[in-house]
Amino acid sequence: IVDNIIPQVYRYNYTDYLFELNKSLNNFPGYREIYFPGMLIKSGSYVIEPDFLLQSLQANRDRNVNGEAFFFYEALRANNNLLGDTLKATFYKQPALTPDRDGKIWRPKAIVVNEDDADVVISGNWQNVDAPGFKGGFLKWNDAGSGAIEYYFDVPFTAWFNVYAFIVPDAENTSTAPYTIYSNDDSLNVFLDQSNTDNNGWQFLESVYMEKGKKKIVKLTAAPANGNVMADAVMIMINRKLSPDVIITDLTDNSTPTEVMPQTTVLFRNYPNPFNPSTTIRYALDKPGPVSLKVFDTLGRQVVTLVNSEKSAGTHQAIWNGLNQSSEQAASGLYFYSLQTDNYQKMYKMILLK
């Protein structure tokens, strides 16, 4: 029994990838629903270019390949999340569910409460720090008095959760920042070294059992004896080792989603190609602006203008039905289509058959 087919279609340019993909698909006819090509997106210092990645994914979708296996995931966060954000804005807009789980969610998205969210209660004289934290800046305590920050969560289901705090370490910070972690019927104290540069980013605090509902989960206390204390986001994530039998089928997110836009402009290869009678040309824009998409013949003469207008950031498509600007049928043969924006120009060839 084969669950999934993941051939290594590792190539460093689109032409080679397309050749290898077609050859691989010919070896597995009739298995599109379990076929997921392995794509090399990072190896050592190599990180795949966004336009090459998007072109390859479009080739996959055009061949009814509905998913990929990426090697290696570190590429998604490289270059300030360039690839991750680009995929989220284009081919992976919807959350992906693991196959063969009957719609059940094994590890739902973690829940993060930032220090400036409405579900945070702040007491005392905390100072805003204009330096990179989890989302924007963070807070720091260096006052002579005392204060605290309490983090409240809407716990979506009853289970064990891992609790994390986001840390921006500094040599002047305390080495014993006092966190109180609240479980369903108890609490415990955890001390975290905020001065150690190894403790950068998300740091594990404790695992606690929580019932569904609005709960206070973390309290960070600041006092003169503690020295400088910094406060940023807190996160909870289900602990599947302690909660293996919890069944999650749906999570309703009432927050307003933030639309992620492509971080690069790219013109995709048309499909089908060769074509008769029509073909689809897709493109993605990293920002709004004027867009021109035109078709030319082999002598450089303009055949038709498909797009000549302002377009919003995001993904778009145009269909060429083989007609010229006068709505007359163009002759069969080789043509070129060109996308031009304020800061991007790209041309590809296509073949019209009759």
mmCIF file of C-alpha atoms in Angstrom:
data_model
loop_
_atom_site.group_PDB
_atom_site.id
_atom_site.type_symbol
_atom_site.label_atom_id
_atom_site.label_comp_id
_atom_site.label_asym_id
_atom_site.label_seq_id
_atom_site.Cartn_x
_atom_site.Cartn_y
_atom_site.Cartn_z
ATOM 1 C CA ILE A 1 0.000 0.000 0.000
ATOM 2 C CA VAL A 2 1.400 3.379 -1.030
ATOM 3 C CA ASP A 3 0.169 6.467 0.831
ATOM 4 C CA ASN A 4 1.993 9.116 -1.185
ATOM 5 C CA ILE A 5 4.377 9.331 -4.133
ATOM 6 C CA ILE A 6 7.111 11.948 -3.594
ATOM 7 C CA PRO A 7 9.751 11.764 -6.347
ATOM 8 C CA GLN A 8 12.785 14.033 -6.067
ATOM 9 C CA VAL A 9 12.271 16.525 -8.877
ATOM 10 C CA TYR A 10 15.307 18.578 -7.872
ATOM 11 C CA ARG A 11 16.281 21.071 -10.575
ATOM 12 C CA TYR A 12 17.788 24.569 -10.626
ATOM 13 C CA ASN A 13 15.887 26.138 -13.546
ATOM 14 C CA TYR A 14 12.358 25.992 -14.908
ATOM 15 C CA THR A 15 13.151 24.244 -18.196
ATOM 16 C CA ASP A 16 14.920 21.373 -16.453
ATOM 17 C CA TYR A 17 12.198 21.154 -13.798
ATOM 18 C CA LEU A 18 9.438 20.954 -16.409
ATOM 19 C CA PHE A 19 11.277 18.225 -18.312
ATOM 20 C CA GLU A 20 11.839 16.189 -15.150
ATOM 21 C CA LEU A 21 8.260 16.737 -13.927
ATOM 22 C CA ASN A 22 6.723 15.509 -17.187
ATOM 23 C CA LYS A 23 9.025 12.495 -17.248
ATOM 24 C CA SER A 24 8.163 11.667 -13.641
ATOM 25 C CA LEU A 25 4.419 11.997 -14.199
ATOM 26 C CA ASN A 26 4.620 9.581 -17.121
ATOM 27 C CA ASN A 27 5.950 6.986 -14.687
ATOM 28 C CA PHE A 28 2.875 7.307 -12.437
ATOM 29 C CA PRO A 29 -0.215 7.623 -14.655
ATOM 30 C CA GLY A 30 -3.494 7.718 -12.769
ATOM 31 C CA TYR A 31 -2.003 8.644 -9.381
ATOM 32 C CA ARG A 32 -2.402 12.424 -9.337
ATOM 33 C CA GLU A 33 -4.269 12.381 -6.013
ATOM 34 C CA ILE A 34 -1.231 10.964 -4.163
ATOM 35 C CA TYR A 35 1.556 12.431 -6.300
ATOM 36 C CA PHE A 36 3.539 15.270 -4.666
ATOM 37 C CA PRO A 37 6.841 16.211 -6.357
ATOM 38 C CA GLY A 38 9.768 16.859 -4.052
ATOM 39 C CA MET A 39 11.109 20.346 -4.800
ATOM 40 C CA LEU A 40 14.508 21.585 -3.677
ATOM 41 C CA ILE A 41 13.995 25.111 -2.333
ATOM 42 C CA LYS A 42 17.065 25.355 -0.090
ATOM 43 C CA SER A 43 20.416 23.612 0.111
ATOM 44 C CA GLY A 44 23.280 25.264 1.969
ATOM 45 C CA SER A 45 23.442 28.858 0.739
ATOM 46 C CA TYR A 46 21.138 28.132 -2.216
ATOM 47 C CA VAL A 47 17.574 29.468 -1.937
ATOM 48 C CA ILE A 48 15.211 29.115 -4.876
ATOM 49 C CA GLU A 49 14.160 32.335 -6.634
ATOM 50 C CA PRO A 50 10.482 33.251 -6.106
ATOM 51 C CA ASP A 51 9.651 33.446 -9.820
ATOM 52 C CA PHE A 52 11.184 30.006 -10.466
ATOM 53 C CA LEU A 53 9.218 28.551 -7.554
ATOM 54 C CA LEU A 54 5.927 30.101 -8.670
ATOM 55 C CA GLN A 55 6.416 29.020 -12.274
ATOM 56 C CA SER A 56 7.065 25.467 -11.090
ATOM 57 C CA LEU A 57 3.976 25.428 -8.854
ATOM 58 C CA GLN A 58 1.853 26.698 -11.732
ATOM 59 C CA ALA A 59 3.207 23.873 -13.896
ATOM 60 C CA ASN A 60 2.201 21.428 -11.149
ATOM 61 C CA ARG A 61 -1.348 22.779 -10.930
ATOM 62 C CA ASP A 62 -1.730 22.820 -14.711
ATOM 63 C CA ARG A 63 -1.020 19.071 -14.617
ATOM 64 C CA ASN A 64 -3.513 18.423 -11.781
ATOM 65 C CA VAL A 65 -0.768 18.093 -9.192
ATOM 66 C CA ASN A 66 -2.309 19.664 -6.095
ATOM 67 C CA GLY A 67 0.581 19.713 -3.646
ATOM 68 C CA GLU A 68 4.326 19.556 -3.174
ATOM 69 C CA ALA A 69 6.963 18.385 -0.712
ATOM 70 C CA PHE A 70 9.446 21.198 -0.059
ATOM 71 C CA PHE A 71 13.064 20.508 0.857
ATOM 72 C CA PHE A 72 13.969 22.204 3.080
ATOM 73 C CA TYR A 73 11.499 24.241 5.131
ATOM 74 C CA GLU A 74 14.152 26.758 6.286
ATOM 75 C CA ALA A 75 13.786 28.419 2.877
ATOM 76 C CA LEU A 76 10.330 29.684 3.829
ATOM 77 C CA ARG A 77 11.798 32.016 6.466
ATOM 78 C CA ALA A 78 14.892 33.022 4.485
ATOM 79 C CA ASN A 79 15.230 36.590 3.200
ATOM 80 C CA ASN A 80 12.704 37.990 5.683
ATOM 81 C CA ASN A 81 10.026 35.352 4.956
ATOM 82 C CA LEU A 82 10.069 36.134 1.225
ATOM 83 C CA LEU A 83 9.112 32.649 0.022
ATOM 84 C CA GLY A 84 6.728 31.933 2.889
ATOM 85 C CA ASP A 85 4.770 35.145 2.369
ATOM 86 C CA THR A 86 4.763 34.686 -1.410
ATOM 87 C CA LEU A 87 3.330 31.164 -1.137
ATOM 88 C CA LYS A 88 0.727 32.304 1.390
ATOM 89 C CA ALA A 89 -0.397 35.029 -1.007
ATOM 90 C CA THR A 90 -0.612 32.766 -4.066
ATOM 91 C CA PHE A 91 -0.807 28.961 -4.074
ATOM 92 C CA TYR A 92 -1.276 28.381 -0.350
ATOM 93 C CA LYS A 93 -3.937 30.911 0.629
ATOM 94 C CA GLN A 94 -6.051 28.249 2.334
ATOM 95 C CA PRO A 95 -4.917 26.232 5.381
ATOM 96 C CA ALA A 96 -3.574 22.831 4.373
ATOM 97 C CA LEU A 97 -4.996 19.720 6.056
ATOM 98 C CA THR A 98 -2.877 16.591 6.321
ATOM 99 C CA PRO A 99 -4.192 13.823 4.026
ATOM 100 C CA ASP A 100 -5.914 10.753 5.502
ATOM 101 C CA ARG A 101 -7.095 12.458 8.718
ATOM 102 C CA ASP A 102 -10.773 12.655 7.672
ATOM 103 C CA GLY A 103 -10.832 16.432 8.079
ATOM 104 C CA LYS A 104 -9.463 16.306 11.625
ATOM 105 C CA ILE A 105 -6.836 18.869 12.621
ATOM 106 C CA TRP A 106 -3.912 17.282 14.443
ATOM 107 C CA ARG A 107 -1.934 20.400 15.312
ATOM 108 C CA PRO A 108 -3.915 23.620 14.877
ATOM 109 C CA LYS A 109 -2.276 26.982 14.550
ATOM 110 C CA ALA A 110 -0.777 28.321 17.774
ATOM 111 C CA ILE A 111 -2.539 31.215 19.521
ATOM 112 C CA VAL A 112 -0.485 34.344 20.169
ATOM 113 C CA VAL A 113 -1.380 37.254 22.450
ATOM 114 C CA ASN A 114 0.839 40.298 21.984
ATOM 115 C CA GLU A 115 1.711 42.623 24.847
ATOM 116 C CA ASP A 116 -0.414 45.412 23.339
ATOM 117 C CA ASP A 117 -3.500 43.280 22.600
ATOM 118 C CA ALA A 118 -6.862 43.909 24.236
ATOM 119 C CA ASP A 119 -6.582 40.625 26.167
ATOM 120 C CA VAL A 120 -3.639 41.936 28.200
ATOM 121 C CA VAL A 121 -3.930 43.716 31.563
ATOM 122 C CA ILE A 122 -0.992 46.026 32.336
ATOM 123 C CA SER A 123 -0.253 47.577 35.718
ATOM 124 C CA GLY A 124 2.655 49.823 36.627
ATOM 125 C CA ASN A 125 5.055 51.995 34.667
ATOM 126 C CA TRP A 126 6.149 49.933 31.646
ATOM 127 C CA GLN A 127 8.125 51.680 28.900
ATOM 128 C CA ASN A 128 7.685 51.117 25.174
ATOM 129 C CA VAL A 129 10.873 50.029 23.409
ATOM 130 C CA ASP A 130 11.118 50.887 19.713
ATOM 131 C CA ALA A 131 13.154 47.844 18.711
ATOM 132 C CA PRO A 132 12.254 44.670 16.794
ATOM 133 C CA GLY A 133 10.119 42.311 18.855
ATOM 134 C CA PHE A 134 7.582 39.688 17.833
ATOM 135 C CA LYS A 135 5.222 42.259 16.307
ATOM 136 C CA GLY A 136 6.624 45.765 16.405
ATOM 137 C CA GLY A 137 8.383 46.757 19.625
ATOM 138 C CA PHE A 138 8.046 45.443 23.167
ATOM 139 C CA LEU A 139 7.807 46.663 26.778
ATOM 140 C CA LYS A 140 10.532 47.015 29.392
ATOM 141 C CA TRP A 141 10.408 47.592 33.133
ATOM 142 C CA ASN A 142 13.222 49.521 34.832
ATOM 143 C CA ASP A 143 11.216 51.504 37.372
ATOM 144 C CA ALA A 144 11.679 51.704 41.135
ATOM 145 C CA GLY A 145 8.125 50.507 41.772
ATOM 146 C CA SER A 146 6.421 47.256 40.882
ATOM 147 C CA GLY A 147 4.163 46.164 38.065
ATOM 148 C CA ALA A 148 2.759 43.217 36.182
ATOM 149 C CA ILE A 149 1.400 42.082 32.831
ATOM 150 C CA GLU A 150 -1.382 39.484 32.677
ATOM 151 C CA TYR A 151 -2.131 37.585 29.456
ATOM 152 C CA TYR A 152 -5.644 36.245 28.821
ATOM 153 C CA PHE A 153 -6.466 33.676 26.128
ATOM 154 C CA ASP A 154 -9.632 32.347 24.532
ATOM 155 C CA VAL A 155 -8.759 28.659 24.901
ATOM 156 C CA PRO A 156 -10.497 26.970 21.929
ATOM 157 C CA PHE A 157 -10.745 23.427 23.350
ATOM 158 C CA THR A 158 -9.903 21.456 26.490
ATOM 159 C CA ALA A 159 -6.386 19.988 26.337
ATOM 160 C CA TRP A 160 -2.793 20.246 27.509
ATOM 161 C CA PHE A 161 -0.997 23.281 26.093
ATOM 162 C CA ASN A 162 2.646 24.292 25.844
ATOM 163 C CA VAL A 163 3.192 27.904 26.899
ATOM 164 C CA TYR A 164 5.912 30.085 25.362
ATOM 165 C CA ALA A 165 7.177 33.656 25.850
ATOM 166 C CA PHE A 166 8.886 35.711 23.148
ATOM 167 C CA ILE A 167 12.195 37.102 24.417
ATOM 168 C CA VAL A 168 14.470 39.865 23.128
ATOM 169 C CA PRO A 169 17.580 39.246 25.278
ATOM 170 C CA ASP A 170 19.778 42.032 26.593
ATOM 171 C CA ALA A 171 22.775 41.925 28.927
ATOM 172 C CA GLU A 172 21.022 44.470 31.171
ATOM 173 C CA ASN A 173 17.916 42.310 31.551
ATOM 174 C CA THR A 174 17.257 40.163 34.588
ATOM 175 C CA SER A 175 18.376 36.547 34.654
ATOM 176 C CA THR A 176 15.331 35.585 36.745
ATOM 177 C CA ALA A 177 12.251 37.068 35.094
ATOM 178 C CA PRO A 178 9.339 35.723 37.202
ATOM 179 C CA TYR A 179 6.469 34.216 35.210
ATOM 180 C CA THR A 180 3.404 32.714 36.863
ATOM 181 C CA ILE A 181 1.746 30.041 34.708
ATOM 182 C CA TYR A 182 -1.903 29.229 35.439
ATOM 183 C CA SER A 183 -3.416 25.829 34.710
ATOM 184 C CA ASN A 184 -7.056 24.881 35.063
ATOM 185 C CA ASP A 185 -6.912 24.582 38.868
ATOM 186 C CA ASP A 186 -3.373 25.497 39.911
ATOM 187 C CA SER A 187 -0.426 27.807 39.227
ATOM 188 C CA LEU A 188 3.352 27.534 39.246
ATOM 189 C CA ASN A 189 6.299 29.907 39.006
ATOM 190 C CA VAL A 190 8.893 29.798 36.232
ATOM 191 C CA PHE A 191 12.032 31.949 36.085
ATOM 192 C CA LEU A 192 13.519 32.801 32.692
ATOM 193 C CA ASP A 193 16.926 34.296 31.933
ATOM 194 C CA GLN A 194 16.253 37.334 29.732
ATOM 195 C CA SER A 195 19.931 38.354 29.660
ATOM 196 C CA ASN A 196 21.244 35.239 27.900
ATOM 197 C CA THR A 197 21.561 35.844 24.147
ATOM 198 C CA ASP A 198 20.862 32.151 23.546
ATOM 199 C CA ASN A 199 17.318 32.777 24.804
ATOM 200 C CA ASN A 200 16.268 34.646 21.681
ATOM 201 C CA GLY A 201 12.737 34.375 20.285
ATOM 202 C CA TRP A 202 10.195 31.854 21.558
ATOM 203 C CA GLN A 203 11.151 30.235 24.868
ATOM 204 C CA PHE A 204 9.271 27.343 26.459
ATOM 205 C CA LEU A 205 7.801 28.075 29.894
ATOM 206 C CA GLU A 206 5.630 25.110 30.924
ATOM 207 C CA SER A 207 2.890 22.665 29.880
ATOM 208 C CA VAL A 208 -0.506 23.200 31.525
ATOM 209 C CA TYR A 209 -3.971 21.633 31.332
ATOM 210 C CA MET A 210 -6.691 24.105 30.321
ATOM 211 C CA GLU A 211 -10.419 23.807 29.791
ATOM 212 C CA LYS A 212 -12.135 25.638 26.967
ATOM 213 C CA GLY A 213 -12.995 29.288 27.652
ATOM 214 C CA LYS A 214 -11.512 32.649 28.559
ATOM 215 C CA LYS A 215 -8.514 32.084 30.841
ATOM 216 C CA LYS A 216 -5.634 33.966 32.403
ATOM 217 C CA ILE A 217 -2.616 31.858 31.521
ATOM 218 C CA VAL A 218 0.498 33.977 32.140
ATOM 219 C CA LYS A 219 1.462 36.747 34.551
ATOM 220 C CA LEU A 220 4.851 38.472 34.328
ATOM 221 C CA THR A 221 5.829 40.396 37.459
ATOM 222 C CA ALA A 222 8.303 43.271 37.657
ATOM 223 C CA ALA A 223 9.894 44.500 40.900
ATOM 224 C CA PRO A 224 13.088 46.411 41.812
ATOM 225 C CA ALA A 225 14.780 43.226 43.018
ATOM 226 C CA ASN A 226 14.352 41.667 39.586
ATOM 227 C CA GLY A 227 16.216 44.321 37.577
ATOM 228 C CA ASN A 228 15.160 45.091 34.013
ATOM 229 C CA VAL A 229 12.264 42.925 32.802
ATOM 230 C CA MET A 230 11.095 42.858 29.178
ATOM 231 C CA ALA A 231 7.631 41.784 28.026
ATOM 232 C CA ASP A 232 6.520 40.736 24.571
ATOM 233 C CA ALA A 233 4.118 38.172 23.109
ATOM 234 C CA VAL A 234 2.985 34.925 24.762
ATOM 235 C CA MET A 235 1.879 31.830 22.824
ATOM 236 C CA ILE A 236 0.004 28.601 23.560
ATOM 237 C CA MET A 237 0.087 25.457 21.404
ATOM 238 C CA ILE A 238 -1.548 22.077 21.960
ATOM 239 C CA ASN A 239 0.744 19.421 23.445
ATOM 240 C CA ARG A 240 -0.076 16.313 21.430
ATOM 241 C CA LYS A 241 2.031 13.978 23.568
ATOM 242 C CA LEU A 242 -0.137 14.809 26.576
ATOM 243 C CA SER A 243 -3.373 15.188 24.571
ATOM 244 C CA PRO A 244 -3.227 12.467 21.884
ATOM 245 C CA ASP A 245 -6.961 11.749 21.929
ATOM 246 C CA VAL A 246 -8.295 15.294 21.574
ATOM 247 C CA ILE A 247 -10.311 15.493 18.336
ATOM 248 C CA ILE A 248 -10.367 18.853 16.557
ATOM 249 C CA THR A 249 -12.582 19.144 13.481
ATOM 250 C CA ASP A 250 -13.074 22.884 13.178
ATOM 251 C CA LEU A 251 -11.634 26.078 14.590
ATOM 252 C CA THR A 252 -13.584 29.256 13.976
ATOM 253 C CA ASP A 253 -11.377 32.321 13.736
ATOM 254 C CA ASN A 254 -13.442 35.452 14.289
ATOM 255 C CA SER A 255 -10.508 37.782 13.818
ATOM 256 C CA THR A 256 -10.183 39.827 10.652
ATOM 257 C CA PRO A 257 -7.583 38.077 8.488
ATOM 258 C CA THR A 258 -4.661 40.085 7.215
ATOM 259 C CA GLU A 259 -4.355 39.574 3.482
ATOM 260 C CA VAL A 260 -0.819 38.654 2.535
ATOM 261 C CA MET A 261 0.360 40.027 -0.785
ATOM 262 C CA PRO A 262 3.034 38.518 -3.025
ATOM 263 C CA GLN A 263 6.472 39.911 -2.243
ATOM 264 C CA THR A 264 7.508 39.714 -5.877
ATOM 265 C CA THR A 265 5.951 40.394 -9.288
ATOM 266 C CA VAL A 266 6.021 37.415 -11.619
ATOM 267 C CA LEU A 267 4.620 36.422 -15.014
ATOM 268 C CA PHE A 268 3.663 32.746 -15.206
ATOM 269 C CA ARG A 269 3.984 30.461 -18.207
ATOM 270 C CA ASN A 270 0.731 30.212 -20.119
ATOM 271 C CA TYR A 271 -1.255 26.996 -20.068
ATOM 272 C CA PRO A 272 -1.990 25.086 -22.160
ATOM 273 C CA ASN A 273 0.946 25.596 -24.497
ATOM 274 C CA PRO A 274 0.697 24.823 -27.402
ATOM 275 C CA PHE A 275 -3.002 25.707 -27.377
ATOM 276 C CA ASN A 276 -6.179 25.749 -29.440
ATOM 277 C CA PRO A 277 -8.427 27.657 -29.184
ATOM 278 C CA SER A 278 -7.458 29.581 -26.007
ATOM 279 C CA THR A 279 -4.810 29.795 -23.287
ATOM 280 C CA THR A 280 -4.646 31.305 -19.795
ATOM 281 C CA ILE A 281 -1.906 33.738 -18.759
ATOM 282 C CA ARG A 282 -1.494 34.316 -15.020
ATOM 283 C CA TYR A 283 0.567 36.918 -13.185
ATOM 284 C CA ALA A 284 1.145 38.106 -9.613
ATOM 285 C CA LEU A 285 1.754 41.708 -8.517
ATOM 286 C CA ASP A 286 3.577 42.720 -5.344
ATOM 287 C CA LYS A 287 1.934 46.166 -5.358
ATOM 288 C CA PRO A 288 -0.892 47.978 -7.165
ATOM 289 C CA GLY A 289 -0.138 49.938 -10.302
ATOM 290 C CA PRO A 290 -0.478 50.148 -14.088
ATOM 291 C CA VAL A 291 -0.195 46.819 -15.910
ATOM 292 C CA SER A 292 0.292 46.087 -19.597
ATOM 293 C CA LEU A 293 -0.063 42.558 -20.990
ATOM 294 C CA LYS A 294 0.359 42.314 -24.766
ATOM 295 C CA VAL A 295 0.813 39.658 -27.442
ATOM 296 C CA PHE A 296 3.332 40.072 -30.287
ATOM 297 C CA ASP A 297 4.167 38.076 -33.414
ATOM 298 C CA THR A 298 7.654 36.939 -34.426
ATOM 299 C CA LEU A 299 8.275 40.239 -36.257
ATOM 300 C CA GLY A 300 7.636 42.243 -33.103
ATOM 301 C CA ARG A 301 4.258 43.544 -34.277
ATOM 302 C CA GLN A 302 1.587 43.928 -31.623
ATOM 303 C CA VAL A 303 -1.252 41.449 -32.120
ATOM 304 C CA VAL A 304 -3.548 42.257 -29.199
ATOM 305 C CA THR A 305 -3.595 44.021 -25.837
ATOM 306 C CA LEU A 306 -5.014 41.764 -23.135
ATOM 307 C CA VAL A 307 -4.552 44.115 -20.160
ATOM 308 C CA ASN A 308 -3.895 47.853 -20.067
ATOM 309 C CA SER A 309 -5.185 49.184 -16.764
ATOM 310 C CA GLU A 310 -4.550 49.662 -13.058
ATOM 311 C CA LYS A 311 -4.480 46.402 -11.115
ATOM 312 C CA SER A 312 -4.441 45.660 -7.400
ATOM 313 C CA ALA A 313 -1.705 43.687 -5.688
ATOM 314 C CA GLY A 314 -2.328 39.951 -5.799
ATOM 315 C CA THR A 315 -2.800 37.291 -8.458
ATOM 316 C CA HIS A 316 -4.579 37.893 -11.770
ATOM 317 C CA GLN A 317 -5.173 36.136 -15.066
ATOM 318 C CA ALA A 318 -6.078 36.905 -18.671
ATOM 319 C CA ILE A 319 -7.291 34.589 -21.431
ATOM 320 C CA TRP A 320 -6.186 34.882 -25.039
ATOM 321 C CA ASN A 321 -8.624 33.262 -27.446
ATOM 322 C CA GLY A 322 -6.354 33.573 -30.483
ATOM 323 C CA LEU A 323 -8.012 36.724 -31.828
ATOM 324 C CA ASN A 324 -6.186 39.917 -32.800
ATOM 325 C CA GLN A 325 -7.143 43.474 -31.835
ATOM 326 C CA SER A 326 -9.763 43.508 -34.634
ATOM 327 C CA SER A 327 -11.358 40.297 -33.306
ATOM 328 C CA GLU A 328 -10.014 38.362 -36.290
ATOM 329 C CA GLN A 329 -8.502 34.912 -35.923
ATOM 330 C CA ALA A 330 -4.717 35.068 -35.687
ATOM 331 C CA ALA A 331 -2.657 32.715 -37.811
ATOM 332 C CA SER A 332 -1.220 29.603 -36.244
ATOM 333 C CA GLY A 333 2.398 29.840 -35.189
ATOM 334 C CA LEU A 334 4.766 31.258 -32.594
ATOM 335 C CA TYR A 335 3.787 34.306 -30.497
ATOM 336 C CA PHE A 336 5.221 36.202 -27.543
ATOM 337 C CA TYR A 337 3.355 37.619 -24.552
ATOM 338 C CA SER A 338 4.851 40.416 -22.455
ATOM 339 C CA LEU A 339 3.973 41.759 -19.004
ATOM 340 C CA GLN A 340 5.152 45.235 -18.052
ATOM 341 C CA THR A 341 4.713 47.224 -14.825
ATOM 342 C CA ASP A 342 6.543 50.192 -13.331
ATOM 343 C CA ASN A 343 9.385 47.963 -12.134
ATOM 344 C CA TYR A 344 9.025 44.657 -13.988
ATOM 345 C CA GLN A 345 9.167 43.383 -17.555
ATOM 346 C CA LYS A 346 9.043 39.773 -18.706
ATOM 347 C CA MET A 347 8.282 37.975 -21.979
ATOM 348 C CA TYR A 348 7.541 34.340 -22.828
ATOM 349 C CA LYS A 349 6.700 32.517 -26.043
ATOM 350 C CA MET A 350 3.644 30.418 -26.853
ATOM 351 C CA ILE A 351 2.356 28.455 -29.832
ATOM 352 C CA LEU A 352 -1.121 28.765 -31.360
ATOM 353 C CA LEU A 353 -2.231 25.642 -33.226
ATOM 354 C CA LYS A 354 -5.124 25.106 -35.600
#
